[in-house]
mmCIF file of C-alpha atoms in Angstrom:
data_model
loop_
_atom_site.group_PDB
_atom_site.id
_atom_site.type_symbol
_atom_site.label_atom_id
_atom_site.label_comp_id
_atom_site.label_asym_id
_atom_site.label_seq_id
_atom_site.Cartn_x
_atom_site.Cartn_y
_atom_site.Cartn_z
ATOM 1 C CA MET A 1 -7.517 31.819 -15.377
ATOM 2 C CA THR A 2 -6.432 28.390 -16.646
ATOM 3 C CA LYS A 3 -8.585 25.438 -17.517
ATOM 4 C CA GLN A 4 -6.999 22.276 -16.125
ATOM 5 C CA THR A 5 -7.200 18.816 -17.652
ATOM 6 C CA GLY A 6 -7.073 15.281 -16.355
ATOM 7 C CA MET A 7 -3.861 13.346 -15.805
ATOM 8 C CA PRO A 8 -2.648 11.148 -18.740
ATOM 9 C CA ALA A 9 -2.748 7.574 -17.455
ATOM 10 C CA LYS A 10 0.633 6.497 -18.869
ATOM 11 C CA TRP A 11 2.588 9.004 -16.759
ATOM 12 C CA LEU A 12 0.574 8.107 -13.699
ATOM 13 C CA PHE A 13 1.490 4.424 -14.210
ATOM 14 C CA ALA A 14 5.151 5.298 -14.838
ATOM 15 C CA GLY A 15 5.265 7.373 -11.658
ATOM 16 C CA SER A 16 3.709 4.591 -9.592
ATOM 17 C CA PHE A 17 6.172 2.040 -10.993
ATOM 18 C CA LEU A 18 9.245 4.180 -10.282
ATOM 19 C CA ALA A 19 8.149 5.299 -6.818
ATOM 20 C CA ASN A 20 7.356 1.737 -5.712
ATOM 21 C CA THR A 21 10.514 0.277 -7.252
ATOM 22 C CA GLY A 22 12.627 2.872 -5.430
ATOM 23 C CA THR A 23 10.874 2.132 -2.145
ATOM 24 C CA SER A 24 11.135 -1.651 -2.550
ATOM 25 C CA PHE A 25 14.935 -1.385 -2.694
ATOM 26 C CA ILE A 26 14.834 -0.222 0.923
ATOM 27 C CA TRP A 27 12.118 -1.904 3.020
ATOM 28 C CA PRO A 28 13.209 -5.586 2.613
ATOM 29 C CA LEU A 29 16.637 -4.942 4.153
ATOM 30 C CA THR A 30 15.566 -2.746 7.077
ATOM 31 C CA THR A 31 15.271 -5.404 9.789
ATOM 32 C CA ILE A 32 18.298 -7.396 8.593
ATOM 33 C CA TYR A 33 20.488 -4.284 8.370
ATOM 34 C CA LEU A 34 19.446 -2.970 11.793
ATOM 35 C CA HIS A 35 19.952 -6.336 13.479
ATOM 36 C CA ASP A 36 22.929 -7.872 11.686
ATOM 37 C CA THR A 37 24.947 -4.778 10.707
ATOM 38 C CA LEU A 38 24.035 -2.123 13.263
ATOM 39 C CA GLY A 39 23.691 -4.661 16.073
ATOM 40 C CA LYS A 40 20.251 -3.565 17.261
ATOM 41 C CA SER A 41 17.702 -5.900 18.822
ATOM 42 C CA LEU A 42 14.605 -7.099 16.994
ATOM 43 C CA ILE A 43 12.518 -4.968 19.373
ATOM 44 C CA VAL A 44 14.442 -1.863 18.312
ATOM 45 C CA ALA A 45 14.030 -2.892 14.658
ATOM 46 C CA GLY A 46 10.292 -3.258 15.230
ATOM 47 C CA LEU A 47 10.106 0.200 16.797
ATOM 48 C CA VAL A 48 11.977 1.682 13.832
ATOM 49 C CA LEU A 49 9.474 0.063 11.450
ATOM 50 C CA LEU A 50 6.625 1.382 13.598
ATOM 51 C CA CYS A 51 8.001 4.942 13.447
ATOM 52 C CA ASN A 52 8.509 4.618 9.691
ATOM 53 C CA SER A 53 4.895 3.488 9.199
ATOM 54 C CA LEU A 54 3.591 6.320 11.381
ATOM 55 C CA CYS A 55 5.529 8.780 9.207
ATOM 56 C CA VAL A 56 3.839 7.231 6.156
ATOM 57 C CA VAL A 57 0.453 7.761 7.872
ATOM 58 C CA LEU A 58 1.400 11.394 8.544
ATOM 59 C CA GLY A 59 2.417 11.819 4.907
ATOM 60 C CA ASN A 60 -0.841 10.224 3.715
ATOM 61 C CA THR A 61 -2.923 12.526 5.902
ATOM 62 C CA ILE A 62 -1.082 15.753 5.100
ATOM 63 C CA GLY A 63 -0.837 14.760 1.443
ATOM 64 C CA GLY A 64 -4.604 14.337 1.146
ATOM 65 C CA PHE A 65 -5.229 17.736 2.722
ATOM 66 C CA LEU A 66 -2.651 19.519 0.560
ATOM 67 C CA TYR A 67 -3.885 17.793 -2.597
ATOM 68 C CA ASP A 68 -7.440 19.039 -2.045
ATOM 69 C CA ARG A 69 -6.814 22.446 -0.500
ATOM 70 C CA TRP A 70 -3.486 23.585 -1.961
ATOM 71 C CA SER A 71 -2.152 22.053 -5.193
ATOM 72 C CA HIS A 72 -2.135 18.626 -6.847
ATOM 73 C CA PHE A 73 1.180 19.228 -8.582
ATOM 74 C CA TYR A 74 3.073 20.905 -5.757
ATOM 75 C CA THR A 75 1.986 18.240 -3.262
ATOM 76 C CA ILE A 76 3.562 15.419 -5.267
ATOM 77 C CA LEU A 77 6.526 17.661 -6.145
ATOM 78 C CA VAL A 78 7.245 18.179 -2.442
ATOM 79 C CA GLY A 79 6.950 14.404 -1.913
ATOM 80 C CA SER A 80 9.406 13.667 -4.731
ATOM 81 C CA ILE A 81 11.907 16.215 -3.376
ATOM 82 C CA ILE A 82 11.690 14.689 0.112
ATOM 83 C CA VAL A 83 12.366 11.118 -1.112
ATOM 84 C CA ILE A 84 15.272 12.354 -3.260
ATOM 85 C CA PHE A 85 16.750 14.150 -0.259
ATOM 86 C CA GLY A 86 16.066 11.158 2.047
ATOM 87 C CA SER A 87 17.776 8.614 -0.226
ATOM 88 C CA THR A 88 20.729 11.004 -0.741
ATOM 89 C CA PHE A 89 21.052 11.391 3.022
ATOM 90 C CA LEU A 90 20.980 7.603 3.548
ATOM 91 C CA MET A 91 23.528 7.004 0.801
ATOM 92 C CA PHE A 92 26.127 8.945 2.835
ATOM 93 C CA ASN A 93 24.740 8.481 6.389
ATOM 94 C CA ASN A 94 23.567 4.936 7.092
ATOM 95 C CA GLY A 95 24.802 4.370 10.639
ATOM 96 C CA TRP A 96 22.941 4.792 13.909
ATOM 97 C CA PRO A 97 20.828 6.934 14.491
ATOM 98 C CA ALA A 98 21.041 8.394 10.961
ATOM 99 C CA PHE A 99 19.520 5.263 9.395
ATOM 100 C CA PRO A 100 16.146 5.382 11.208
ATOM 101 C CA LEU A 101 15.956 9.181 10.764
ATOM 102 C CA GLY A 102 16.481 8.798 7.022
ATOM 103 C CA LEU A 103 13.866 6.036 6.884
ATOM 104 C CA MET A 104 11.288 8.249 8.611
ATOM 105 C CA LEU A 105 12.001 11.032 6.125
ATOM 106 C CA LEU A 106 11.503 8.597 3.250
ATOM 107 C CA GLY A 107 8.314 7.310 4.875
ATOM 108 C CA PHE A 108 6.831 10.808 5.054
ATOM 109 C CA GLY A 109 7.741 11.558 1.431
ATOM 110 C CA ASN A 110 6.378 8.225 0.225
ATOM 111 C CA GLY A 111 3.150 8.934 2.100
ATOM 112 C CA LEU A 112 2.753 12.201 0.192
ATOM 113 C CA ASN A 113 3.503 10.470 -3.115
ATOM 114 C CA LEU A 114 1.192 7.497 -2.596
ATOM 115 C CA THR A 115 -1.782 9.672 -1.693
ATOM 116 C CA SER A 116 -1.082 12.036 -4.590
ATOM 117 C CA ILE A 117 -0.815 9.211 -7.141
ATOM 118 C CA ASN A 118 -4.065 7.602 -5.957
ATOM 119 C CA SER A 119 -5.762 11.000 -5.981
ATOM 120 C CA PHE A 120 -4.481 11.822 -9.468
ATOM 121 C CA ALA A 121 -6.036 8.501 -10.553
ATOM 122 C CA THR A 122 -9.472 9.970 -9.885
ATOM 123 C CA GLU A 123 -8.687 12.758 -12.390
ATOM 124 C CA VAL A 124 -8.073 10.503 -15.431
ATOM 125 C CA LYS A 125 -10.944 11.213 -17.802
ATOM 126 C CA ASN A 126 -10.642 8.726 -20.661
ATOM 127 C CA LYS A 127 -10.730 5.533 -18.531
ATOM 128 C CA ARG A 128 -12.915 4.175 -15.736
ATOM 129 C CA THR A 129 -11.471 4.899 -12.304
ATOM 130 C CA SER A 130 -11.677 1.191 -11.437
ATOM 131 C CA TYR A 131 -9.529 0.371 -14.496
ATOM 132 C CA ILE A 132 -6.940 2.981 -13.488
ATOM 133 C CA PHE A 133 -6.698 1.600 -9.944
ATOM 134 C CA ASN A 134 -6.308 -1.955 -11.289
ATOM 135 C CA VAL A 135 -3.382 -0.939 -13.506
ATOM 136 C CA LEU A 136 -1.844 1.183 -10.723
ATOM 137 C CA TYR A 137 -1.979 -1.841 -8.435
ATOM 138 C CA PHE A 138 -0.286 -3.948 -11.125
ATOM 139 C CA MET A 139 2.455 -1.370 -11.756
ATOM 140 C CA SER A 140 3.172 -0.833 -8.063
ATOM 141 C CA ASN A 141 3.514 -4.577 -7.476
ATOM 142 C CA LEU A 142 5.629 -5.012 -10.600
ATOM 143 C CA GLY A 143 7.950 -2.368 -9.164
ATOM 144 C CA MET A 144 8.053 -4.168 -5.824
ATOM 145 C CA VAL A 145 8.838 -7.521 -7.474
ATOM 146 C CA ILE A 146 11.714 -6.014 -9.461
ATOM 147 C CA GLY A 147 13.059 -4.019 -6.511
ATOM 148 C CA THR A 148 12.981 -6.852 -3.985
ATOM 149 C CA LEU A 149 14.512 -9.217 -6.545
ATOM 150 C CA LEU A 150 17.438 -6.924 -7.405
ATOM 151 C CA VAL A 151 18.235 -5.725 -3.878
ATOM 152 C CA GLY A 152 19.583 -9.165 -2.936
ATOM 153 C CA TYR A 153 22.183 -8.906 -5.693
ATOM 154 C CA ILE A 154 23.136 -5.289 -4.956
ATOM 155 C CA LEU A 155 23.386 -5.430 -1.143
ATOM 156 C CA PRO A 156 26.676 -7.449 -1.116
ATOM 157 C CA TYR A 157 28.349 -4.433 -2.776
ATOM 158 C CA GLY A 158 27.321 -2.214 0.157
ATOM 159 C CA ILE A 159 24.170 -0.587 1.400
ATOM 160 C CA SER A 160 25.244 2.766 -0.044
ATOM 161 C CA LYS A 161 24.902 1.229 -3.526
ATOM 162 C CA VAL A 162 21.324 0.238 -2.710
ATOM 163 C CA PHE A 163 20.446 3.802 -1.744
ATOM 164 C CA ALA A 164 22.277 5.136 -4.806
ATOM 165 C CA ILE A 165 20.081 3.081 -7.153
ATOM 166 C CA SER A 166 17.007 4.076 -5.171
ATOM 167 C CA LEU A 167 18.101 7.713 -5.556
ATOM 168 C CA VAL A 168 18.386 7.346 -9.338
ATOM 169 C CA LEU A 169 14.848 5.944 -9.519
ATOM 170 C CA PHE A 170 13.479 8.762 -7.349
ATOM 171 C CA ILE A 171 15.251 11.360 -9.518
ATOM 172 C CA ILE A 172 13.645 9.910 -12.666
ATOM 173 C CA PHE A 173 10.311 9.943 -10.826
ATOM 174 C CA GLY A 174 10.870 13.615 -9.929
ATOM 175 C CA ILE A 175 11.685 14.472 -13.555
ATOM 176 C CA ILE A 176 8.437 12.840 -14.708
ATOM 177 C CA VAL A 177 6.527 14.794 -12.046
ATOM 178 C CA VAL A 178 8.032 18.121 -13.199
ATOM 179 C CA LEU A 179 7.516 17.433 -16.909
ATOM 180 C CA PHE A 180 4.113 15.736 -16.976
ATOM 181 C CA TYR A 181 2.213 16.435 -13.742
ATOM 182 C CA ARG A 182 2.536 20.225 -13.745
ATOM 183 C CA ASN A 183 -0.562 21.123 -15.751
ATOM 184 C CA HIS A 184 -2.979 18.622 -14.255
ATOM 185 C CA GLU A 185 -4.735 20.170 -11.290
ATOM 186 C CA GLY A 186 -8.003 18.334 -11.875
ATOM 187 C CA THR A 187 -11.178 19.419 -13.615
ATOM 188 C CA ARG A 188 -11.885 22.609 -11.695
ATOM 189 C CA THR A 189 -10.952 26.010 -13.040
ATOM 190 C CA ILE A 190 -8.513 27.748 -10.751
ATOM 191 C CA SER A 191 -7.438 31.353 -10.637
ATOM 192 C CA ARG A 192 -4.071 32.055 -9.016
ATOM 193 C CA GLY A 193 -4.650 33.571 -5.596
ATOM 194 C CA ALA A 194 -8.374 32.792 -5.583
ATOM 195 C CA ALA A 195 -9.849 30.992 -2.581
ATOM 196 C CA LEU A 196 -10.902 27.398 -3.125
ATOM 197 C CA PRO A 197 -14.638 26.690 -2.818
ATOM 198 C CA PRO A 198 -15.785 25.078 0.427
ATOM 199 C CA ALA A 199 -15.407 21.288 0.410
ATOM 200 C CA GLU A 200 -18.619 19.329 -0.003
ATOM 201 C CA LYS A 201 -19.920 17.499 3.036
ATOM 202 C CA LEU A 202 -19.912 13.710 3.194
ATOM 203 C CA THR A 203 -23.430 12.594 4.115
ATOM 204 C CA ALA A 204 -23.957 10.174 7.017
ATOM 205 C CA ASP A 205 -25.293 7.416 4.752
ATOM 206 C CA LYS A 206 -21.968 7.438 2.843
ATOM 207 C CA LEU A 207 -19.755 8.046 5.856
ATOM 208 C CA ARG A 208 -20.789 4.838 7.647
ATOM 209 C CA PRO A 209 -19.802 2.387 4.854
ATOM 210 C CA LEU A 210 -16.626 4.387 4.234
ATOM 211 C CA LEU A 211 -15.579 4.138 7.896
ATOM 212 C CA ALA A 212 -16.518 0.446 7.913
ATOM 213 C CA LEU A 213 -14.237 -0.176 4.924
ATOM 214 C CA LEU A 214 -11.370 1.758 6.537
ATOM 215 C CA PHE A 215 -11.774 -0.343 9.688
ATOM 216 C CA ASN A 216 -11.629 -3.511 7.553
ATOM 217 C CA ILE A 217 -8.457 -2.265 5.864
ATOM 218 C CA ILE A 218 -6.791 -1.636 9.242
ATOM 219 C CA VAL A 219 -7.743 -5.135 10.482
ATOM 220 C CA LEU A 220 -6.665 -6.701 7.191
ATOM 221 C CA TRP A 221 -3.191 -5.111 7.278
ATOM 222 C CA ILE A 222 -2.633 -5.838 10.967
ATOM 223 C CA PHE A 223 -2.755 -9.538 10.132
ATOM 224 C CA TYR A 224 -1.336 -9.337 6.596
ATOM 225 C CA GLU A 225 1.745 -7.769 8.140
ATOM 226 C CA GLN A 226 2.369 -11.007 10.065
ATOM 227 C CA TRP A 227 3.712 -12.411 6.809
ATOM 228 C CA GLN A 228 6.403 -9.714 6.769
ATOM 229 C CA SER A 229 7.355 -10.189 10.412
ATOM 230 C CA ASN A 230 6.321 -13.092 12.645
ATOM 231 C CA ILE A 231 5.572 -15.800 10.083
ATOM 232 C CA ALA A 232 9.229 -15.765 9.003
ATOM 233 C CA THR A 233 10.177 -16.784 12.545
ATOM 234 C CA PHE A 234 7.374 -19.355 12.609
ATOM 235 C CA MET A 235 8.689 -21.015 9.434
ATOM 236 C CA VAL A 236 12.265 -21.137 10.774
ATOM 237 C CA GLU A 237 11.072 -22.605 14.089
ATOM 238 C CA ASN A 238 9.377 -25.373 12.098
ATOM 239 C CA GLY A 239 12.589 -26.338 10.314
ATOM 240 C CA LEU A 240 12.173 -24.309 7.125
ATOM 241 C CA SER A 241 14.771 -21.845 5.850
ATOM 242 C CA ILE A 242 14.873 -18.165 4.964
ATOM 243 C CA LYS A 243 15.093 -19.307 1.350
ATOM 244 C CA HIS A 244 11.711 -21.008 1.759
ATOM 245 C CA TYR A 245 10.321 -17.794 3.246
ATOM 246 C CA SER A 246 11.684 -15.679 0.366
ATOM 247 C CA SER A 247 10.175 -17.980 -2.237
ATOM 248 C CA VAL A 248 6.747 -17.516 -0.668
ATOM 249 C CA TRP A 249 7.024 -13.792 -1.460
ATOM 250 C CA THR A 250 8.249 -14.630 -4.948
ATOM 251 C CA LEU A 251 4.998 -16.562 -5.425
ATOM 252 C CA ASN A 252 3.057 -13.520 -4.191
ATOM 253 C CA GLY A 253 4.715 -11.223 -6.715
ATOM 254 C CA ILE A 254 4.419 -13.633 -9.646
ATOM 255 C CA MET A 255 0.724 -14.247 -8.972
ATOM 256 C CA ILE A 256 -0.030 -10.527 -8.815
ATOM 257 C CA VAL A 257 1.861 -9.808 -12.037
ATOM 258 C CA LEU A 258 0.184 -12.709 -13.889
ATOM 259 C CA ILE A 259 -3.375 -12.449 -12.541
ATOM 260 C CA GLN A 260 -3.867 -8.692 -12.336
ATOM 261 C CA PRO A 261 -3.982 -8.176 -16.159
ATOM 262 C CA PHE A 262 -6.929 -10.618 -16.312
ATOM 263 C CA MET A 263 -8.649 -8.667 -13.539
ATOM 264 C CA THR A 264 -8.137 -5.493 -15.554
ATOM 265 C CA TYR A 265 -9.573 -7.165 -18.681
ATOM 266 C CA PHE A 266 -12.777 -8.045 -16.800
ATOM 267 C CA ASP A 267 -12.867 -4.684 -15.059
ATOM 268 C CA GLU A 268 -16.341 -3.747 -16.287
ATOM 269 C CA TRP A 269 -17.896 -6.928 -14.870
ATOM 270 C CA LEU A 270 -15.939 -6.644 -11.635
ATOM 271 C CA MET A 271 -16.993 -3.007 -11.295
ATOM 272 C CA SER A 272 -20.637 -4.044 -11.445
ATOM 273 C CA HIS A 273 -19.936 -6.519 -8.611
ATOM 274 C CA LEU A 274 -17.678 -4.200 -6.588
ATOM 275 C CA HIS A 275 -19.181 -4.995 -3.190
ATOM 276 C CA MET A 276 -19.095 -8.769 -3.657
ATOM 277 C CA ARG A 277 -15.491 -8.431 -4.840
ATOM 278 C CA LEU A 278 -14.595 -6.712 -1.555
ATOM 279 C CA TYR A 279 -16.468 -9.260 0.590
ATOM 280 C CA GLY A 280 -15.001 -12.230 -1.284
ATOM 281 C CA GLY A 281 -11.437 -10.904 -1.196
ATOM 282 C CA LEU A 282 -11.571 -10.134 2.533
ATOM 283 C CA CYS A 283 -13.018 -13.563 3.306
ATOM 284 C CA LEU A 284 -10.259 -15.261 1.293
ATOM 285 C CA ILE A 285 -7.582 -13.351 3.213
ATOM 286 C CA GLY A 286 -9.171 -14.509 6.476
ATOM 287 C CA ALA A 287 -9.335 -18.095 5.196
ATOM 288 C CA SER A 288 -5.629 -18.092 4.303
ATOM 289 C CA PHE A 289 -4.741 -18.097 8.019
ATOM 290 C CA ILE A 290 -6.767 -21.280 8.578
ATOM 291 C CA VAL A 291 -4.298 -23.091 6.312
ATOM 292 C CA LEU A 292 -1.447 -21.942 8.557
ATOM 293 C CA LEU A 293 -3.006 -23.806 11.485
ATOM 294 C CA PHE A 294 -2.011 -27.055 9.765
ATOM 295 C CA ALA A 295 1.193 -25.893 8.057
ATOM 296 C CA GLY A 296 3.840 -26.962 10.584
ATOM 297 C CA ALA A 297 6.886 -28.017 8.575
ATOM 298 C CA HIS A 298 4.856 -28.504 5.381
ATOM 299 C CA TYR A 299 6.257 -25.970 2.945
ATOM 300 C CA TYR A 300 3.493 -26.528 0.384
ATOM 301 C CA LEU A 301 0.876 -25.412 2.924
ATOM 302 C CA PHE A 302 2.675 -22.097 3.407
ATOM 303 C CA MET A 303 2.644 -21.730 -0.381
ATOM 304 C CA ALA A 304 -1.081 -22.582 -0.457
ATOM 305 C CA SER A 305 -1.799 -20.049 2.282
ATOM 306 C CA MET A 306 0.076 -17.333 0.414
ATOM 307 C CA ALA A 307 -1.728 -18.204 -2.832
ATOM 308 C CA ILE A 308 -5.126 -17.770 -1.146
ATOM 309 C CA LEU A 309 -3.944 -14.572 0.538
ATOM 310 C CA THR A 310 -2.679 -13.160 -2.771
ATOM 311 C CA ILE A 311 -5.945 -13.812 -4.624
ATOM 312 C CA GLY A 312 -7.789 -12.050 -1.817
ATOM 313 C CA GLU A 313 -5.320 -9.164 -1.963
ATOM 314 C CA ILE A 314 -5.773 -8.817 -5.733
ATOM 315 C CA LEU A 315 -9.542 -8.643 -5.264
ATOM 316 C CA VAL A 316 -9.508 -6.176 -2.369
ATOM 317 C CA ASN A 317 -6.817 -3.565 -2.929
ATOM 318 C CA PRO A 318 -7.855 -1.907 -6.235
ATOM 319 C CA ALA A 319 -11.542 -2.340 -5.332
ATOM 320 C CA ALA A 320 -11.050 -0.497 -2.029
ATOM 321 C CA SER A 321 -9.644 2.546 -3.859
ATOM 322 C CA THR A 322 -12.580 2.493 -6.296
ATOM 323 C CA PHE A 323 -15.091 2.137 -3.440
ATOM 324 C CA VAL A 324 -13.598 5.151 -1.652
ATOM 325 C CA ASP A 325 -13.599 7.191 -4.875
ATOM 326 C CA ASN A 326 -17.277 6.396 -5.471
ATOM 327 C CA LEU A 327 -18.231 7.680 -2.022
ATOM 328 C CA SER A 328 -15.886 10.687 -1.859
ATOM 329 C CA PRO A 329 -17.517 14.071 -2.591
ATOM 330 C CA ALA A 330 -16.037 16.412 -5.170
ATOM 331 C CA GLY A 331 -13.147 18.422 -3.808
ATOM 332 C CA GLN A 332 -12.211 15.787 -1.215
ATOM 333 C CA LYS A 333 -10.808 12.967 -3.374
ATOM 334 C CA GLY A 334 -7.315 13.514 -1.967
ATOM 335 C CA ARG A 335 -8.534 13.543 1.619
ATOM 336 C CA PHE A 336 -10.304 10.214 1.395
ATOM 337 C CA GLN A 337 -7.681 8.481 -0.755
ATOM 338 C CA GLY A 338 -5.272 9.690 1.925
ATOM 339 C CA SER A 339 -7.530 8.156 4.589
ATOM 340 C CA LEU A 340 -7.396 4.804 2.788
ATOM 341 C CA ALA A 341 -3.599 4.968 2.525
ATOM 342 C CA SER A 342 -3.415 5.969 6.210
ATOM 343 C CA ALA A 343 -5.573 2.992 7.215
ATOM 344 C CA THR A 344 -3.189 0.696 5.331
ATOM 345 C CA SER A 345 -0.107 2.271 6.923
ATOM 346 C CA LEU A 346 -1.668 2.212 10.410
ATOM 347 C CA GLY A 347 -2.471 -1.494 10.100
ATOM 348 C CA ARG A 348 1.058 -2.189 8.903
ATOM 349 C CA ALA A 349 2.474 -0.183 11.813
ATOM 350 C CA LEU A 350 0.408 -2.020 14.440
ATOM 351 C CA GLY A 351 0.731 -5.505 12.916
ATOM 352 C CA PRO A 352 4.206 -6.582 14.101
ATOM 353 C CA VAL A 353 3.601 -5.297 17.638
ATOM 354 C CA ILE A 354 0.145 -6.875 18.024
ATOM 355 C CA GLY A 355 1.316 -10.140 16.472
ATOM 356 C CA ALA A 356 4.361 -10.348 18.736
ATOM 357 C CA MET A 357 2.220 -9.738 21.820
ATOM 358 C CA ILE A 358 -0.259 -12.473 20.866
ATOM 359 C CA ILE A 359 2.594 -14.920 20.187
ATOM 360 C CA ASP A 360 4.464 -14.074 23.389
ATOM 361 C CA TYR A 361 1.439 -14.232 25.679
ATOM 362 C CA ILE A 362 -0.505 -17.005 23.917
ATOM 363 C CA SER A 363 0.728 -18.807 20.770
ATOM 364 C CA TYR A 364 1.049 -18.788 16.995
ATOM 365 C CA THR A 365 -2.087 -20.939 16.798
ATOM 366 C CA SER A 366 -4.056 -18.259 18.647
ATOM 367 C CA LEU A 367 -2.677 -15.619 16.286
ATOM 368 C CA PHE A 368 -3.916 -17.498 13.210
ATOM 369 C CA ILE A 369 -7.345 -18.167 14.751
ATOM 370 C CA LEU A 370 -7.719 -14.540 15.811
ATOM 371 C CA ALA A 371 -6.666 -13.379 12.342
ATOM 372 C CA THR A 372 -9.439 -15.377 10.689
ATOM 373 C CA LEU A 373 -12.098 -14.432 13.236
ATOM 374 C CA CYS A 374 -11.241 -10.720 13.294
ATOM 375 C CA ILE A 375 -11.166 -10.394 9.495
ATOM 376 C CA TRP A 376 -14.414 -12.346 9.031
ATOM 377 C CA LEU A 377 -16.244 -10.449 11.778
ATOM 378 C CA ALA A 378 -15.065 -7.136 10.339
ATOM 379 C CA VAL A 379 -16.258 -8.007 6.834
ATOM 380 C CA PHE A 380 -19.594 -9.257 8.207
ATOM 381 C CA GLY A 381 -20.113 -5.901 9.938
ATOM 382 C CA PHE A 382 -19.064 -4.095 6.760
ATOM 383 C CA SER A 383 -21.597 -6.061 4.690
ATOM 384 C CA LEU A 384 -24.424 -5.192 7.107
ATOM 385 C CA ILE A 385 -23.576 -1.476 7.069
ATOM 386 C CA ASN A 386 -23.103 -1.497 3.308
ATOM 387 C CA ARG A 387 -26.410 -3.291 2.747
ATOM 388 C CA HIS A 388 -28.201 -0.540 4.641
ATOM 389 C CA TYR A 389 -26.406 2.076 2.509
ATOM 390 C CA LEU A 390 -27.381 0.342 -0.756
ATOM 391 C CA ARG A 391 -31.043 0.430 0.272
ATOM 392 C CA GLN A 392 -30.991 4.233 0.585
#
């Protein structure tokens, strides 16, 4: 019988950084590569992205179950092996239909890894969980900034080189998993071959605010995803360039990297105002789409919209993980962190399709109005449900 200990935070942060950097070498080039190199239509590219996101959802869901009911270490080990195999496959097979098949494999593995990392965060014992999620959010975005910045310089040498560098990062991630995650199965005492105790039930008074938050996350990412799909076309149609669009994402990354450390410094105060942080961040994300109503060809208004969106994102994302952890019963941390990751992936999967339908059948203006109204109505409902929970 072996007494297990909590995960050291530094290796959790290193794992998050490497996993997200490796992933960010791949996702920015997916649509461009499918359309410009493989000659597929934008509809086909959208369907490939949808399938990839659904595989991430599947990985999130299975990862949460395996983390709670099987093994913390072996769940993330399986995820790391899958992404290593997926990037190796894509390095040598990046035509059609091998490319989308490899992407779906990577999506499933990344889903396992993301849920495992967020679940391991609940096992760190020497820091507040809210602090850990803040730093994880910073490290994951730092990885994305570095990956998306470098991929533009590496892609001219061939897409195989991109997957090769991604493979190296995933291998280092796998080595860290094997060396430093092995002996951290959480706080429970486990005997090999012994049955796990029954999972605690989530009471109805906690389930309602949890479901309300997950619904808000789905709505949020449906419209956030417009920035990674339809808003690029909107900017080009208004006379702006792809360079302008790329610089908007540069602003997003720089703001996250610069502001998040201050959020972490004031973590104790923010933790005591967790619910207001969620409401305020969601409302800011909704408000960012109002600015787009007046953007037209005004580049600075797109920058202003992204700035508002980013501040809202910084407020919401780590706080959502902390909120879910606070409500999750013992023995089900992986399941509910997986549910949060699945809600994010589901929103991202539905976003491009829903946005394209609204644009095709109505207009961009209607899309931006609906984005604001849907996000604000969802957060209003969440606040009402949460208020009732807080009175219990």
